[in-house]
Coordinates of C-alpha atoms in Angstrom, one line a residue:
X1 CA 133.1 89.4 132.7
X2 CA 132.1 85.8 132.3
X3 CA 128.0 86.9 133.3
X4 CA 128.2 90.1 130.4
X5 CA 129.8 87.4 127.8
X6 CA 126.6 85.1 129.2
X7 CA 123.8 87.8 129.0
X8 CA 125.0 88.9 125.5
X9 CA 124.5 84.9 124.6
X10 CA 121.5 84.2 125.7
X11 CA 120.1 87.7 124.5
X12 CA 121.1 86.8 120.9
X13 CA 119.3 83.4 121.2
X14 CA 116.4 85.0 122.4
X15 CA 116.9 87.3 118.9
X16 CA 117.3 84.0 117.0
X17 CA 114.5 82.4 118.3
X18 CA 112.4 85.3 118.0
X19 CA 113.3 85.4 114.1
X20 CA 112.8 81.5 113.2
X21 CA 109.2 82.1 114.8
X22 CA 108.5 85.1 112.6
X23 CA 109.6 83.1 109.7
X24 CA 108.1 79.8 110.8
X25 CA 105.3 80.4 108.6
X26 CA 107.1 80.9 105.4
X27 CA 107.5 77.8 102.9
X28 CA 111.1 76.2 102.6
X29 CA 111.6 78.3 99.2
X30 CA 110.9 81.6 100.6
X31 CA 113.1 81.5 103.8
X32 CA 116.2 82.2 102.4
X33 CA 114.1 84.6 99.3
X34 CA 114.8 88.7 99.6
X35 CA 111.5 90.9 100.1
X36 CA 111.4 92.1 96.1
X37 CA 107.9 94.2 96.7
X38 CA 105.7 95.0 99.6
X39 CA 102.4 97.0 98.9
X40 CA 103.1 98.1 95.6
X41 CA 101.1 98.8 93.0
X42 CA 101.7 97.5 89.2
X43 CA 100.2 98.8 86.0
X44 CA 100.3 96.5 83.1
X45 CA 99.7 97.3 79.6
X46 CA 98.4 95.0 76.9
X47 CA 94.9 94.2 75.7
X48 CA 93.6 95.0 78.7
X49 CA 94.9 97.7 81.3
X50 CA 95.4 96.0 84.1
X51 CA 96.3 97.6 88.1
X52 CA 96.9 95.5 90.9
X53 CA 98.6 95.8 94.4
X54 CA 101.2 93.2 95.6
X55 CA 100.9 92.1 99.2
X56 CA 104.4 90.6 98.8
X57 CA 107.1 89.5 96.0
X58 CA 109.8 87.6 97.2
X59 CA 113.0 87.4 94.7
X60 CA 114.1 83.4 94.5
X61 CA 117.9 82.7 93.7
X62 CA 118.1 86.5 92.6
X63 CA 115.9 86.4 89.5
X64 CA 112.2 84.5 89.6
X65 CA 109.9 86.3 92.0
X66 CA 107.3 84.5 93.8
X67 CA 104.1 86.1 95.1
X68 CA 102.3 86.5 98.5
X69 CA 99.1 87.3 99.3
X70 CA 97.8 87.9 103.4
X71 CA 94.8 87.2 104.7
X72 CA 92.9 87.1 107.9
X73 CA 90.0 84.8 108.0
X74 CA 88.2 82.5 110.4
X75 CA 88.9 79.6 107.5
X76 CA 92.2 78.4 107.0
X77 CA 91.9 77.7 103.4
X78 CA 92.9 79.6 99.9
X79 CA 89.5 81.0 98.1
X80 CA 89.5 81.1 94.1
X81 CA 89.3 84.6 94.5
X82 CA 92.5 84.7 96.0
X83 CA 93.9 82.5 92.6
X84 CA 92.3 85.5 90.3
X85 CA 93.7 88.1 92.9
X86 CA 97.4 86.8 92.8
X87 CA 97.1 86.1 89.1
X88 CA 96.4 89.9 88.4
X89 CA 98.8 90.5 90.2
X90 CA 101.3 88.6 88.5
X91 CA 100.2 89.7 85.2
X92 CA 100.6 93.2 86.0
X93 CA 103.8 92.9 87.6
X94 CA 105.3 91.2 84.5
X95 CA 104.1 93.6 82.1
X96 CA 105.4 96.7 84.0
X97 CA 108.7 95.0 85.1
X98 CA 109.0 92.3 82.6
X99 CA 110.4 90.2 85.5
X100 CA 110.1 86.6 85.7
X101 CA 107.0 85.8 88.1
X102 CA 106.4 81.9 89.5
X103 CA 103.0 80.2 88.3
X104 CA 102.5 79.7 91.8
X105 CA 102.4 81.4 95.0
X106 CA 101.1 81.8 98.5
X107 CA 98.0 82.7 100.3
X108 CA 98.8 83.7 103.5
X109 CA 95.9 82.8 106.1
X110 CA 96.5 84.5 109.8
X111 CA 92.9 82.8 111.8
X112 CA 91.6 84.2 115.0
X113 CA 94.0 82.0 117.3
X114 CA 97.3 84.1 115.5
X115 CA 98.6 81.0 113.9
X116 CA 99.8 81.7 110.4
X117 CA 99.5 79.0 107.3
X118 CA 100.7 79.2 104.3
X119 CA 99.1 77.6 101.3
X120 CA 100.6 77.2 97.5
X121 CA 98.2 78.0 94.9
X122 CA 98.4 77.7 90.6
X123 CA 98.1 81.5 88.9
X124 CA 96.4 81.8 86.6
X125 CA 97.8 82.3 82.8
X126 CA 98.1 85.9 81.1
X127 CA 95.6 85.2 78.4
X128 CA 93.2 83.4 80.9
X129 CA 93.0 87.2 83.2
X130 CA 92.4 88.7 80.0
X131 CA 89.5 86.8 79.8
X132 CA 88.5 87.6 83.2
X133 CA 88.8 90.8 82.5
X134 CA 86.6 90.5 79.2
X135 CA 84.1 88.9 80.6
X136 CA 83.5 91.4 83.5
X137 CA 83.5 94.4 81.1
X138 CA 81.0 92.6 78.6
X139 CA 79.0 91.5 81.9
X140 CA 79.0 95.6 83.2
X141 CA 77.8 96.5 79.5
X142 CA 75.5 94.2 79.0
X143 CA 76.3 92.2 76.4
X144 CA 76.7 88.9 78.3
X145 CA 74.8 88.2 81.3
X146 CA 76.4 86.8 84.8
X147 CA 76.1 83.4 85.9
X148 CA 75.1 82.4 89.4
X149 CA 77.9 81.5 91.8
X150 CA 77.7 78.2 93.6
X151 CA 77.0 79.3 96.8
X152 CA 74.6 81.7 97.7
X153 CA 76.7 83.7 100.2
X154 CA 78.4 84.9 96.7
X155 CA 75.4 86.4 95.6
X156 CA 74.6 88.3 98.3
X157 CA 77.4 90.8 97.8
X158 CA 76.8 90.6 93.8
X159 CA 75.6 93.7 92.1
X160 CA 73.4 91.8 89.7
X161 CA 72.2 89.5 92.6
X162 CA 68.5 90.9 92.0
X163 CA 68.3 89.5 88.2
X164 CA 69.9 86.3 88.7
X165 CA 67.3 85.9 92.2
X166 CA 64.4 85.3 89.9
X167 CA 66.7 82.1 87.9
X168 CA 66.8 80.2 90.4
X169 CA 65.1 76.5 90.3
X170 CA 64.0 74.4 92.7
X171 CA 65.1 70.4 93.5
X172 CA 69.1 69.4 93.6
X173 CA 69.9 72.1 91.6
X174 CA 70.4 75.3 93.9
X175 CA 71.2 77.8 90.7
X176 CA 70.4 77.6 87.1
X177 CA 73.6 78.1 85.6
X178 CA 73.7 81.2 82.8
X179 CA 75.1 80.2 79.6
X180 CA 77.6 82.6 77.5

């Protein structure tokens, strides 16, 4: 009796200890937090339609929720696209739900080796996505043009990489920046 009353022991602190290193990764606020959202998608009306899947929304204290964003990427940092990624987010979350979203959250970063890393990051404000969102539809018809990004990697992937090729200087300036 005293060895099945032992095994059951031991198998649940195996179970705990296998649950604190799942968790070990989460931020003090969001260990006790209750999954709100997990790959959902948000439409948001207002000057701007506005779609964006949530990675993860975790409800704080039962009312604010607080936005996750995974990645996997040799570099163990947050990217400003991840800021504009969670910020849409956000924005469309609210405006579906009308739920009270934190100006902050967490990108995720899972490197090579496995080891998970949280990092906190600022959103972005409602009116300052809408001006994203502006600017890329004035960009696609034309009326504005595109600025260079600061590192040349950006470009690459950039559909308007060609026109912006032939603005680029010589000397300590790598890009001519575009005015709007």
């Amino acid at each position: 009796m005293a060895v099945l009353v032992l095994a059951a022991f031991l198998g649940w602190l195996l179970l705990q200890w296998r649950r604190r290193g799942e968790k070990a990764w989460m931020p003090l606020e969001l260990r006790r937090a209750t999954l709100a959202y997990a790959e959902k998608l948000f439409r948001g009306v207002g000057p701007v339609a506005l779609t964006a899947k949530v990675d993860r929304a975790y409800r704080v204290e039962g009312k604010t929720l607080i936005l996750v964003e995974l990645k996997t990427r040799r570099s163990n940092r947050p990217y400003h696209s991840d800021v504009i990624e969670l910020s849409a987010q956000r924005v469309a979350l609210m405006r579906q739900t009308g739920d009270e979203v934190a100006l902050h959250g967490y990108v995720v970063v899972r490197t090579e080796d496995g080891n998970r890393t949280a990092h906190r990051v600022s959103l972005l404000s409602p009116a300052e996505v809408d001006a994203l969102i502006d600017r890329r539809a004035a960009i696609l018809d034309g009326s504005i043009q595109p600025r260079l990004a600061c590192a040349s990697k950006l470009c690459n992937q950039c559909g308007f990489e060609k026109k912006c090729t032939s603005r680029r200087v010589e000397g300590n300036q790598a890009y001519k920046r575009w005015t709007t």
